Structure formats: structure tokens, C-alpha cells
Coordinates of N, CA and C in Angstrom, one line a residue:
Chain A
E1 N -19.8 -70.6 -0.8 CA -20.0 -70.0 -2.0 C -19.3 -71.0 -2.9
A2 N -20.4 -71.4 -3.9 CA -19.9 -72.5 -4.9 C -19.1 -71.8 -6.0
G3 N -18.1 -72.7 -6.5 CA -17.2 -72.1 -7.5 C -17.8 -72.2 -8.8
V4 N -17.1 -71.7 -9.8 CA -17.2 -71.8 -11.3 C -17.4 -73.2 -11.8
A5 N -18.4 -73.7 -12.1 CA -18.6 -75.0 -12.6 C -18.6 -75.1 -14.1
Q6 N -17.8 -76.2 -14.6 CA -17.6 -76.3 -16.2 C -18.0 -77.9 -16.3
S7 N -18.7 -78.0 -17.5 CA -18.9 -79.4 -18.0 C -18.9 -79.3 -19.6
P8 N -18.2 -80.6 -20.2 CA -17.7 -81.9 -19.4 C -16.3 -81.5 -18.9
R9 N -15.8 -82.4 -18.3 CA -14.3 -82.4 -17.8 C -13.4 -82.7 -19.1
Y10 N -14.0 -83.7 -19.8 CA -12.9 -84.2 -20.7 C -13.9 -84.6 -21.8
K11 N -13.2 -84.4 -23.1 CA -14.0 -84.7 -24.2 C -12.9 -84.9 -25.4
I12 N -13.1 -86.1 -26.2 CA -12.3 -86.6 -27.1 C -13.4 -86.6 -28.5
I13 N -12.8 -86.0 -29.3 CA -13.4 -86.0 -30.7 C -12.7 -86.3 -31.8
E14 N -13.2 -86.6 -32.9 CA -12.4 -86.6 -34.1 C -12.6 -85.3 -34.9
K15 N -11.5 -84.9 -35.6 CA -11.3 -83.8 -36.4 C -12.6 -83.7 -37.3
R16 N -13.2 -82.3 -37.4 CA -14.2 -82.1 -38.2 C -15.7 -82.3 -37.4
Q17 N -15.4 -82.9 -36.5 CA -16.7 -83.3 -35.4 C -17.0 -81.6 -34.8
S18 N -18.1 -81.6 -34.2 CA -18.6 -80.4 -33.5 C -18.4 -80.6 -31.8
V19 N -18.2 -79.7 -31.1 CA -18.2 -80.0 -29.5 C -18.7 -78.7 -28.9
A20 N -19.3 -78.7 -27.7 CA -20.0 -77.6 -27.0 C -19.4 -77.7 -25.4
F21 N -19.0 -76.5 -25.0 CA -18.8 -76.7 -23.3 C -19.3 -75.5 -22.7
W22 N -19.9 -76.1 -21.5 CA -20.6 -75.2 -20.6 C -20.0 -74.5 -19.6
C23 N -20.3 -73.4 -19.2 CA -20.0 -72.8 -17.8 C -20.9 -72.2 -17.1
N24 N -21.2 -72.4 -15.7 CA -21.7 -71.9 -14.9 C -21.1 -71.0 -13.9
P25 N -21.0 -69.5 -13.8 CA -20.2 -68.8 -13.2 C -20.8 -68.9 -11.6
I26 N -19.9 -68.1 -10.8 CA -20.3 -67.9 -9.3 C -21.4 -66.9 -9.3
S27 N -22.4 -67.1 -8.6 CA -23.8 -66.3 -8.4 C -23.4 -64.8 -8.2
G28 N -23.9 -63.9 -9.2 CA -23.7 -62.6 -9.1 C -22.3 -62.2 -9.6
H29 N -21.3 -62.9 -10.4 CA -20.4 -62.6 -11.0 C -21.0 -62.0 -12.5
A30 N -20.6 -60.8 -12.8 CA -21.0 -60.2 -14.0 C -20.3 -60.5 -15.4
T31 N -19.1 -60.5 -15.0 CA -18.1 -60.8 -16.2 C -17.6 -62.4 -16.2
L32 N -17.3 -62.8 -17.5 CA -17.3 -64.1 -17.8 C -16.4 -64.3 -18.9
Y33 N -15.2 -65.0 -18.8 CA -13.9 -65.2 -19.6 C -13.8 -66.4 -20.1
W34 N -13.8 -66.9 -21.3 CA -13.0 -68.2 -21.9 C -11.7 -68.0 -22.3
Y35 N -11.0 -68.7 -21.8 CA -9.6 -69.1 -22.0 C -9.3 -70.3 -22.8
Q36 N -8.2 -70.3 -23.7 CA -7.8 -71.6 -24.2 C -6.3 -71.7 -23.8
Q37 N -6.1 -72.9 -23.2 CA -4.6 -73.3 -22.8 C -3.9 -74.4 -23.4
I38 N -3.2 -74.2 -24.2 CA -2.4 -75.3 -25.1 C -1.2 -75.9 -24.2
L39 N -1.0 -77.0 -24.1 CA 0.0 -77.6 -23.4 C 1.1 -76.9 -23.5
G40 N 1.7 -76.4 -22.2 CA 3.1 -75.8 -22.2 C 3.0 -74.4 -22.3
Q41 N 1.8 -73.7 -22.4 CA 1.5 -72.5 -22.6 C 0.5 -71.6 -21.5
G42 N 0.6 -70.3 -21.4 CA -0.1 -69.8 -20.4 C -1.5 -69.6 -21.3
P43 N -2.6 -69.5 -20.2 CA -4.0 -69.3 -21.0 C -4.1 -68.1 -21.9
K44 N -4.8 -68.3 -23.0 CA -5.2 -67.2 -23.8 C -6.5 -67.0 -23.9
L45 N -6.9 -65.5 -24.0 CA -8.3 -65.2 -23.9 C -8.9 -65.5 -25.2
L46 N -10.0 -66.2 -25.3 CA -10.9 -66.2 -26.4 C -12.0 -65.2 -26.4
I47 N -12.8 -65.0 -25.4 CA -13.7 -64.2 -25.6 C -14.1 -63.6 -23.9
Q48 N -14.7 -62.4 -24.0 CA -15.0 -61.9 -22.6 C -16.3 -61.4 -22.8
F49 N -17.3 -61.7 -21.8 CA -18.8 -61.2 -21.6 C -18.8 -60.3 -20.5
Q50 N -19.5 -59.2 -20.7 CA -20.0 -58.6 -19.2 C -21.5 -58.6 -19.4
N51 N -21.9 -59.3 -18.4 CA -23.4 -59.7 -18.4 C -23.6 -60.5 -19.5
N52 N -24.7 -60.0 -20.6 CA -24.6 -61.0 -21.8 C -24.1 -60.3 -22.9
G53 N -23.4 -59.3 -23.0 CA -22.8 -58.7 -23.9 C -21.2 -59.1 -24.1
V54 N -21.1 -59.1 -25.3 CA -19.4 -59.4 -25.5 C -18.5 -58.0 -25.4
V55 N -17.6 -58.0 -24.7 CA -16.7 -57.2 -24.6 C -15.4 -57.1 -25.6
D56 N -14.9 -58.5 -25.6 CA -13.9 -58.6 -26.5 C -13.9 -60.0 -27.0
D57 N -13.8 -60.2 -28.2 CA -13.9 -61.5 -28.9 C -12.8 -61.4 -30.2
S58 N -11.6 -60.4 -30.0 CA -10.7 -60.5 -31.0 C -9.8 -61.7 -31.3
Q59 N -9.7 -62.6 -30.4 CA -8.9 -63.7 -30.5 C -9.6 -64.9 -30.8
L60 N -11.2 -64.7 -30.8 CA -11.9 -65.8 -31.2 C -11.7 -66.3 -32.7
P61 N -11.4 -67.5 -32.9 CA -11.3 -67.8 -34.4 C -13.0 -68.1 -34.9
K62 N -13.4 -67.0 -35.5 CA -14.9 -66.9 -35.3 C -15.5 -67.9 -36.7
D63 N -14.5 -68.2 -37.6 CA -14.9 -69.1 -38.6 C -15.3 -70.6 -37.9
R64 N -14.7 -70.8 -36.9 CA -15.1 -72.1 -36.2 C -15.5 -72.1 -34.7
F65 N -15.3 -71.1 -34.2 CA -15.9 -70.8 -32.6 C -16.9 -69.9 -32.5
S66 N -17.8 -70.2 -31.7 CA -18.9 -69.4 -31.2 C -19.1 -69.6 -29.8
A67 N -19.5 -68.5 -29.2 CA -20.0 -68.3 -27.8 C -21.1 -67.5 -27.5
E68 N -21.8 -68.0 -26.5 CA -23.0 -67.1 -26.1 C -23.3 -67.0 -24.5
R69 N -23.8 -66.1 -24.1 CA -23.9 -66.2 -22.5 C -25.3 -65.5 -22.7
L70 N -26.4 -66.6 -22.3 CA -27.9 -66.4 -22.4 C -28.2 -65.8 -21.1
K71 N -29.1 -64.7 -21.0 CA -29.4 -64.0 -19.7 C -28.4 -63.6 -18.8
G72 N -27.1 -63.3 -19.5 CA -26.1 -63.1 -18.4 C -25.6 -64.0 -17.4
V73 N -26.0 -65.4 -17.6 CA -25.5 -66.2 -16.5 C -24.7 -67.3 -17.0
D74 N -25.4 -68.5 -17.5 CA -24.5 -69.6 -18.1 C -23.8 -69.2 -19.4
S75 N -22.8 -69.9 -19.6 CA -22.3 -69.6 -21.0 C -21.9 -71.0 -21.8
T76 N -22.1 -70.9 -23.0 CA -21.6 -72.2 -23.8 C -20.5 -71.5 -24.8
L77 N -19.4 -72.3 -25.0 CA -18.6 -72.3 -26.2 C -18.6 -73.4 -27.2
K78 N -18.5 -73.1 -28.5 CA -18.8 -74.3 -29.3 C -17.7 -74.1 -30.4
I79 N -17.5 -75.3 -30.7 CA -16.2 -75.3 -31.8 C -17.0 -76.2 -33.1
Q80 N -16.9 -75.7 -34.3 CA -17.5 -76.6 -35.3 C -17.1 -76.0 -36.7
P81 N -16.1 -76.9 -37.4 CA -15.5 -78.1 -37.2 C -14.3 -78.1 -36.3
A82 N -13.9 -79.0 -35.5 CA -12.9 -79.1 -34.7 C -11.5 -79.3 -35.5
K83 N -10.5 -78.9 -35.3 CA -9.3 -79.0 -35.8 C -8.2 -79.6 -34.8
L84 N -7.4 -80.3 -35.3 CA -6.1 -80.9 -34.4 C -5.6 -79.9 -33.3
E85 N -5.6 -78.9 -33.9 CA -4.9 -77.6 -33.1 C -5.7 -77.2 -32.0
D86 N -6.9 -77.6 -32.0 CA -8.0 -77.1 -31.1 C -7.6 -77.9 -29.5
S87 N -7.0 -78.8 -29.8 CA -6.8 -79.7 -28.5 C -6.0 -78.9 -27.6
A88 N -6.8 -78.8 -26.3 CA -6.1 -77.7 -25.3 C -7.2 -77.9 -24.3
V89 N -7.0 -77.1 -23.0 CA -7.8 -77.1 -21.9 C -8.7 -75.7 -22.1
Y90 N -9.9 -75.7 -22.0 CA -10.6 -74.4 -22.2 C -11.1 -74.1 -20.9
L91 N -10.7 -73.1 -20.4 CA -10.9 -72.4 -18.9 C -12.1 -71.5 -18.9
C92 N -13.1 -71.4 -18.2 CA -13.8 -70.5 -17.9 C -13.6 -69.8 -16.5
A93 N -13.4 -68.4 -16.6 CA -13.2 -67.6 -15.5 C -14.4 -66.6 -15.3
T94 N -14.5 -66.1 -13.9 CA -15.7 -65.1 -13.9 C -15.0 -64.1 -12.8
N95 N -15.5 -62.9 -12.8 CA -15.2 -62.0 -11.6 C -16.6 -61.3 -11.5
K96 N -16.7 -60.5 -10.2 CA -17.9 -59.7 -9.9 C -18.4 -58.5 -10.9
W97 N -17.1 -58.0 -11.2 CA -17.6 -57.0 -12.2 C -16.4 -56.5 -12.8
T98 N -16.4 -55.8 -13.9 CA -14.9 -55.6 -14.9 C -13.9 -55.2 -14.0
A99 N -14.0 -54.2 -13.1 CA -13.0 -53.4 -12.4 C -12.3 -54.3 -11.1
S100 N -13.2 -55.3 -10.9 CA -12.7 -56.6 -10.0 C -11.7 -57.4 -10.5
Y101 N -10.6 -57.1 -10.3 CA -9.3 -57.7 -11.0 C -9.3 -59.3 -10.6
E102 N -9.8 -59.7 -9.6 CA -9.4 -61.0 -9.3 C -10.6 -62.1 -9.8
Q103 N -9.9 -63.0 -10.8 CA -10.9 -63.8 -11.5 C -10.7 -65.2 -10.8
Y104 N -11.9 -66.1 -10.9 CA -11.8 -67.3 -10.3 C -12.2 -68.2 -11.5
F105 N -11.3 -69.2 -11.6 CA -11.2 -70.2 -12.5 C -12.0 -71.4 -12.2
G106 N -12.8 -71.9 -13.3 CA -13.2 -73.4 -13.0 C -12.5 -74.4 -13.4
P107 N -12.6 -75.7 -13.2 CA -12.0 -76.7 -13.4 C -11.2 -77.1 -14.8
G108 N -12.1 -76.6 -16.0 CA -11.6 -76.6 -17.1 C -12.0 -77.7 -17.9
T109 N -12.1 -77.8 -19.1 CA -12.4 -78.9 -20.2 C -11.4 -79.1 -21.0
R110 N -10.8 -80.5 -20.7 CA -9.8 -80.8 -21.6 C -10.3 -81.4 -22.8
L111 N -9.9 -80.9 -23.9 CA -10.5 -81.3 -25.2 C -9.3 -82.0 -26.1
T112 N -9.4 -83.2 -26.6 CA -8.6 -84.1 -27.4 C -9.3 -84.1 -28.6
V113 N -8.5 -83.6 -29.9 CA -9.1 -83.7 -31.2 C -8.2 -84.8 -31.7
T114 N -8.8 -86.0 -32.3 CA -7.7 -87.0 -32.9 C -8.0 -87.1 -34.4
Chain B
Q1 N -0.5 -57.8 -30.0 CA -0.8 -58.5 -28.5 C 0.3 -58.0 -27.8
K2 N 0.1 -57.5 -26.7 CA 1.0 -57.0 -25.6 C 1.7 -58.3 -25.1
E3 N 2.9 -58.4 -24.8 CA 3.6 -59.7 -24.6 C 4.0 -59.5 -23.2
V4 N 3.9 -61.0 -22.3 CA 4.2 -61.0 -21.1 C 5.3 -62.3 -21.4
E5 N 6.4 -62.1 -20.6 CA 7.7 -63.2 -21.1 C 7.9 -63.9 -19.7
Q6 N 8.0 -65.0 -19.6 CA 8.9 -65.7 -18.6 C 9.8 -66.7 -18.9
N7 N 10.7 -67.0 -18.0 CA 11.5 -68.2 -18.5 C 10.7 -69.5 -18.1
S8 N 10.9 -70.3 -19.2 CA 9.9 -71.7 -19.0 C 10.4 -72.5 -18.0
G9 N 11.8 -72.5 -17.7 CA 12.2 -73.4 -16.7 C 12.7 -74.9 -17.4
P10 N 12.7 -75.8 -16.5 CA 12.4 -75.9 -15.1 C 13.4 -75.2 -14.1
L11 N 12.9 -74.5 -13.1 CA 13.8 -73.8 -11.8 C 13.6 -75.0 -11.0
S12 N 14.8 -75.4 -10.4 CA 14.9 -76.3 -9.5 C 15.8 -75.7 -8.4
V13 N 15.0 -75.8 -7.0 CA 15.6 -75.1 -6.1 C 15.5 -76.3 -4.6
P14 N 16.4 -76.4 -4.0 CA 16.3 -77.6 -3.0 C 15.1 -76.9 -1.9
E15 N 14.8 -77.8 -0.9 CA 13.8 -77.5 0.1 C 14.4 -76.4 1.1
G16 N 13.6 -75.6 1.6 CA 14.1 -74.6 2.3 C 14.6 -73.3 1.6
A17 N 15.4 -73.5 0.5 CA 15.7 -72.4 -0.3 C 14.8 -71.3 -0.6
I18 N 15.2 -70.1 -1.1 CA 14.4 -69.1 -2.1 C 14.2 -69.4 -3.3
A19 N 13.1 -69.3 -3.8 CA 12.8 -69.6 -5.3 C 12.5 -68.2 -5.8
S20 N 13.0 -67.9 -7.0 CA 13.0 -66.4 -7.5 C 12.5 -66.8 -9.0
L21 N 11.4 -66.0 -9.1 CA 10.6 -66.5 -10.3 C 10.2 -64.8 -11.0
N22 N 10.9 -64.6 -12.2 CA 10.7 -63.4 -13.0 C 10.1 -63.2 -14.3
C23 N 9.5 -61.9 -14.5 CA 8.5 -61.7 -15.5 C 8.5 -60.5 -16.1
T24 N 8.7 -60.2 -17.5 CA 8.8 -58.9 -18.1 C 7.5 -58.7 -19.0
Y25 N 7.2 -57.6 -19.0 CA 6.0 -57.1 -19.9 C 6.2 -55.9 -20.8
S26 N 5.4 -55.9 -21.8 CA 5.8 -55.1 -23.0 C 4.9 -53.7 -22.9
D27 N 3.6 -53.9 -22.4 CA 2.8 -52.8 -22.4 C 3.1 -51.8 -21.0
R28 N 3.5 -50.5 -21.4 CA 4.5 -49.6 -20.5 C 2.9 -49.3 -19.5
V29 N 1.6 -49.2 -20.1 CA 0.6 -48.5 -19.5 C 0.1 -49.7 -18.4
S30 N 0.6 -51.0 -18.3 CA -0.2 -51.9 -17.5 C 0.0 -51.2 -16.0
Q31 N -0.9 -51.5 -15.4 CA -1.0 -51.1 -13.9 C -1.4 -52.1 -12.8
S32 N -1.9 -53.6 -13.3 CA -1.8 -54.5 -12.7 C -1.6 -55.8 -12.7
F33 N -0.9 -56.5 -12.0 CA 0.0 -57.6 -12.1 C -0.5 -58.7 -11.0
F34 N -0.3 -60.0 -11.7 CA -0.6 -61.1 -10.8 C 0.1 -62.3 -11.0
W35 N 0.2 -63.0 -9.9 CA 0.8 -64.3 -10.1 C 0.2 -65.6 -9.8
Y36 N -0.2 -66.4 -10.6 CA -1.2 -67.5 -10.7 C -0.1 -68.8 -10.2
R37 N -0.7 -69.7 -9.5 CA 0.0 -71.1 -9.5 C -1.0 -72.1 -10.1
Q38 N -0.3 -72.9 -11.0 CA -1.0 -74.1 -11.6 C -0.5 -75.4 -11.3
Y39 N -1.0 -76.0 -10.6 CA -0.6 -77.6 -10.8 C -1.0 -78.4 -11.7
S40 N -0.2 -79.5 -12.1 CA -0.4 -80.3 -13.4 C -1.8 -80.9 -13.3
G41 N -2.6 -80.4 -14.4 CA -3.9 -81.0 -14.5 C -5.0 -80.2 -13.7
K42 N -4.7 -79.1 -13.0 CA -5.6 -78.2 -12.4 C -5.8 -76.8 -13.2
S43 N -6.5 -75.9 -12.6 CA -6.7 -74.7 -13.0 C -5.8 -73.6 -12.5
P44 N -5.7 -72.6 -12.9 CA -4.9 -71.5 -12.2 C -5.5 -71.0 -11.0
E45 N -4.4 -70.7 -10.1 CA -5.2 -70.4 -8.6 C -4.3 -69.0 -8.4
L46 N -5.1 -68.0 -8.1 CA -4.3 -66.4 -7.6 C -3.5 -66.8 -6.5
I47 N -2.3 -66.4 -6.5 CA -1.7 -66.6 -5.2 C -1.1 -64.9 -4.7
M48 N -0.8 -64.3 -5.9 CA -0.6 -62.7 -5.4 C -1.0 -61.8 -6.6
S49 N -1.2 -60.6 -5.9 CA -1.6 -59.5 -6.8 C -0.9 -58.1 -6.5
I50 N -0.1 -57.3 -7.2 CA 0.5 -56.3 -7.0 C 0.1 -54.9 -7.8
Y51 N 0.0 -53.9 -7.3 CA -0.4 -52.8 -8.5 C 0.4 -51.4 -8.4
S52 N 1.5 -51.6 -7.1 CA 2.2 -50.4 -6.9 C 3.8 -50.9 -7.1
N53 N 4.7 -49.9 -7.3 CA 6.1 -50.2 -7.4 C 6.3 -50.4 -6.0
G54 N 7.4 -51.5 -5.8 CA 8.0 -52.2 -4.4 C 7.5 -53.4 -4.5
D55 N 7.6 -53.8 -2.9 CA 7.4 -55.1 -2.6 C 6.1 -55.3 -1.8
K56 N 5.3 -56.5 -2.1 CA 4.3 -56.8 -1.3 C 4.4 -58.2 -0.9
E57 N 4.4 -58.4 0.4 CA 4.3 -59.7 1.0 C 3.2 -60.2 1.7
D58 N 3.0 -61.7 1.5 CA 2.1 -62.4 1.9 C 2.4 -63.9 2.2
G59 N 2.5 -64.0 3.6 CA 3.1 -65.1 4.2 C 4.6 -65.6 3.6
R60 N 5.0 -66.6 3.1 CA 6.2 -66.8 2.3 C 6.3 -66.5 1.1
F61 N 5.4 -65.7 0.5 CA 5.4 -65.0 -0.8 C 5.7 -63.6 -0.9
T62 N 6.6 -62.9 -1.7 CA 6.7 -61.7 -1.7 C 6.7 -61.3 -3.6
A63 N 5.9 -60.4 -3.5 CA 5.7 -60.0 -5.3 C 6.6 -58.8 -5.1
Q64 N 7.5 -58.4 -6.1 CA 8.1 -57.3 -6.5 C 7.8 -56.7 -7.9
L65 N 7.4 -55.4 -7.9 CA 7.0 -54.7 -9.1 C 8.0 -53.4 -9.3
N66 N 8.6 -53.6 -10.4 CA 9.4 -52.4 -11.0 C 8.9 -51.8 -12.4
K67 N 7.8 -50.8 -12.4 CA 7.3 -50.2 -13.7 C 8.2 -49.9 -14.7
A68 N 9.1 -49.1 -14.0 CA 10.2 -48.3 -14.9 C 11.0 -49.4 -15.8
S69 N 11.2 -50.5 -15.1 CA 12.0 -51.9 -15.8 C 11.0 -52.6 -16.4
Q70 N 9.5 -52.5 -16.0 CA 8.5 -53.3 -16.7 C 8.9 -54.6 -16.3
Y71 N 9.0 -54.9 -15.1 CA 9.5 -56.2 -14.4 C 8.9 -56.5 -13.2
V72 N 8.3 -57.7 -13.1 CA 7.6 -58.2 -12.0 C 8.3 -59.7 -11.4
S73 N 8.4 -59.9 -10.3 CA 9.0 -61.0 -9.7 C 8.2 -61.5 -8.6
L74 N 8.4 -62.9 -8.3 CA 7.8 -63.4 -7.2 C 8.9 -64.5 -6.5
L75 N 9.1 -63.9 -5.0 CA 9.8 -64.9 -4.2 C 9.3 -65.7 -3.4
I76 N 9.6 -66.9 -3.1 CA 8.8 -67.9 -2.4 C 9.8 -68.2 -1.6
R77 N 9.9 -67.9 -0.3 CA 10.8 -68.3 1.0 C 10.5 -69.6 1.5
D78 N 11.6 -70.3 2.0 CA 11.5 -71.7 2.6 C 10.5 -72.6 1.6
S79 N 11.2 -72.8 0.4 CA 10.4 -73.5 -0.3 C 10.1 -74.8 0.2
Q80 N 8.9 -75.4 -0.5 CA 8.4 -76.9 0.0 C 8.1 -77.4 -1.2
P81 N 8.3 -78.8 -0.9 CA 7.9 -79.8 -2.2 C 6.5 -79.3 -2.7
S82 N 5.8 -79.0 -2.0 CA 4.1 -78.5 -2.2 C 4.0 -77.4 -3.4
D83 N 5.1 -76.8 -3.3 CA 5.3 -75.3 -3.9 C 5.9 -75.7 -5.5
S84 N 5.9 -77.2 -5.6 CA 6.1 -77.4 -7.2 C 5.1 -77.4 -8.1
A85 N 5.0 -76.5 -8.8 CA 4.1 -76.1 -9.9 C 4.4 -75.2 -11.1
T86 N 3.4 -74.8 -11.9 CA 4.0 -73.8 -12.8 C 3.4 -72.7 -12.3
Y87 N 4.1 -71.4 -12.3 CA 3.8 -70.4 -12.1 C 3.6 -69.2 -13.1
L88 N 2.4 -68.8 -13.2 CA 2.0 -68.0 -14.4 C 2.0 -66.4 -13.9
C89 N 2.5 -65.7 -14.6 CA 2.7 -64.1 -14.5 C 1.5 -63.6 -15.4
A90 N 0.6 -62.6 -14.9 CA -0.5 -62.3 -15.8 C -0.5 -60.6 -15.6
V91 N -1.0 -60.0 -16.8 CA -1.0 -58.7 -16.6 C -2.4 -58.2 -17.2
I92 N -3.1 -57.3 -16.4 CA -4.4 -57.0 -16.9 C -4.4 -56.2 -18.3
N93 N -5.1 -56.5 -19.1 CA -5.3 -55.6 -20.5 C -6.1 -54.4 -20.3
S94 N -6.2 -53.7 -21.3 CA -7.2 -52.6 -21.4 C -8.6 -53.0 -21.3
G95 N -8.8 -54.2 -21.6 CA -10.5 -54.6 -21.4 C -10.6 -55.6 -20.1
Y96 N -9.5 -55.6 -19.2 CA -9.7 -56.1 -18.0 C -9.7 -57.6 -17.7
A97 N -9.2 -58.2 -19.1 CA -9.0 -59.6 -19.1 C -7.5 -60.0 -18.8
L98 N -7.2 -60.9 -18.5 CA -5.9 -61.5 -18.1 C -4.9 -61.7 -19.5
N99 N -3.6 -61.1 -19.4 CA -2.8 -61.6 -20.5 C -1.6 -62.5 -19.8
F100 N -1.5 -63.7 -20.1 CA -0.6 -64.5 -19.3 C 0.7 -64.8 -20.0
G101 N 1.9 -64.9 -19.2 CA 3.0 -65.5 -19.9 C 2.8 -67.1 -19.9
K102 N 4.0 -67.6 -20.6 CA 3.8 -69.2 -20.6 C 4.0 -70.0 -19.5
G103 N 4.5 -69.3 -18.3 CA 4.6 -69.9 -17.2 C 6.4 -70.5 -16.9
T104 N 6.4 -70.4 -15.6 CA 8.0 -70.9 -15.1 C 7.3 -72.1 -14.2
S105 N 8.0 -73.4 -14.9 CA 7.8 -74.5 -13.9 C 8.9 -74.6 -12.7
L106 N 8.4 -74.7 -11.8 CA 9.2 -74.6 -10.5 C 9.4 -75.9 -9.7
L107 N 10.5 -76.8 -9.6 CA 10.5 -77.9 -8.8 C 11.2 -77.9 -7.6
V108 N 10.7 -78.2 -6.5 CA 11.3 -78.0 -5.1 C 11.6 -79.3 -4.8
T109 N 13.0 -79.8 -4.6 CA 13.7 -81.3 -4.2 C 13.8 -81.2 -2.9
P110 N 13.3 -82.2 -2.3 CA 13.7 -82.7 -1.0 C 15.1 -82.7 -0.4

């Protein structure tokens, strides 16, 4: 079974530029999460999808971050415009259904904003 | 935001010793608890889950849960240098997403 795929793996941009990250979940996994992990901290939930609907986006900075999950499969997370404090690893995780607690993480995208 | 607290460490133990990692959580209604291991530059990997009070053993790992004290711990027996990593405690929130602590850095010295 293929794992969660993410791209790009690394991205360097200047502040005020825009960037997009992509996540492809494990086949059949209905729930998809985006987490932000700043160096030295644990991952923090940004947004949670169940199929193509948003379950929780309470911690997503909506003035600059947006996310979508078209057709309930792949997902993209966008930042526009980026700030220095957005430098972090962006992790995508999925599980089969909401009540299945085991989440499988992708390799992450390391974003550096200069 | 419900809190999950961990000592950031680093915790240094000699090879072959028992490493003890601790975590406290603030949401009294939490029911599901997890330990993830994260190597430097890698994504978190689930190593243990625990849902009931008491101990749960899996190989060299034992998770302990005390809901009355809102306390979760992870014991690693016969610690190996390959166990050197950051260990993240996580609690399921009401929406079934994970609420993570900051992690404890473990260093196992030969």
C-alpha cells in the first residue's frame, strides 16, 4: 500500500510571495489533515477534511492560508502572502475514517521564508 | 486550546537502560492517547496507542495511562542508540484530530 505523498519536499520563497503544497492520501482514506510543525514544537492542526468537506479549520489563518480537497482525494494548501513566521514543515496526514484514530503522515514539505 | 505538556529534554540515558517519558493533558474528557516517534528531518511515526487506564506493552515499549491524574507515560526498555529521537505525546480532540505536545528529545548514549 502506497503511503501519503507530498510535494514539493522543500521550498524556499521570499516573504510576500505565494506558495502551494500538494498532498495525495492513501487510497480510500476519507479523512485528511494538514499540520504545521515549527522547529522545536509539535505539529499543530491547520485544517481537517472529511471527504471534500471541512470539519475543522479553526486554527487556519484564513487571511493568508487556504486549502481545498477536490473530489475528496488530493488536497492543496496555499499561503498568500507568506510571512517569515510561516517557515515550518507542513505535514499531511490521513486515516480511513474519522473514528479510526491511527493517522498516517506524509514526508512533509519544509518551507523556508526569507 | 486544550494543552498537552511534555518536558522538552533532552533526556539522556545510557544504552540498555530504561527511558521514561512523561506527558500530561488538560482535557479531562480525552479518551485516546498516542506516542509518536520523530527522527530529525522525518515525519512522525506512530509507535503506541492507549485508550484504557493501566499499562499496554508492545515489545520494548510500554505505555501507561492514568486518567484520574491526566497523565500518560512511555517506557522504553533496553534503550538503543537507534531510539534517539523526539517523542511526541498526542491526544485526540473532539473532532478526531491530534493535539500534540512539544515533544521530548531522547538521546541514548553508547
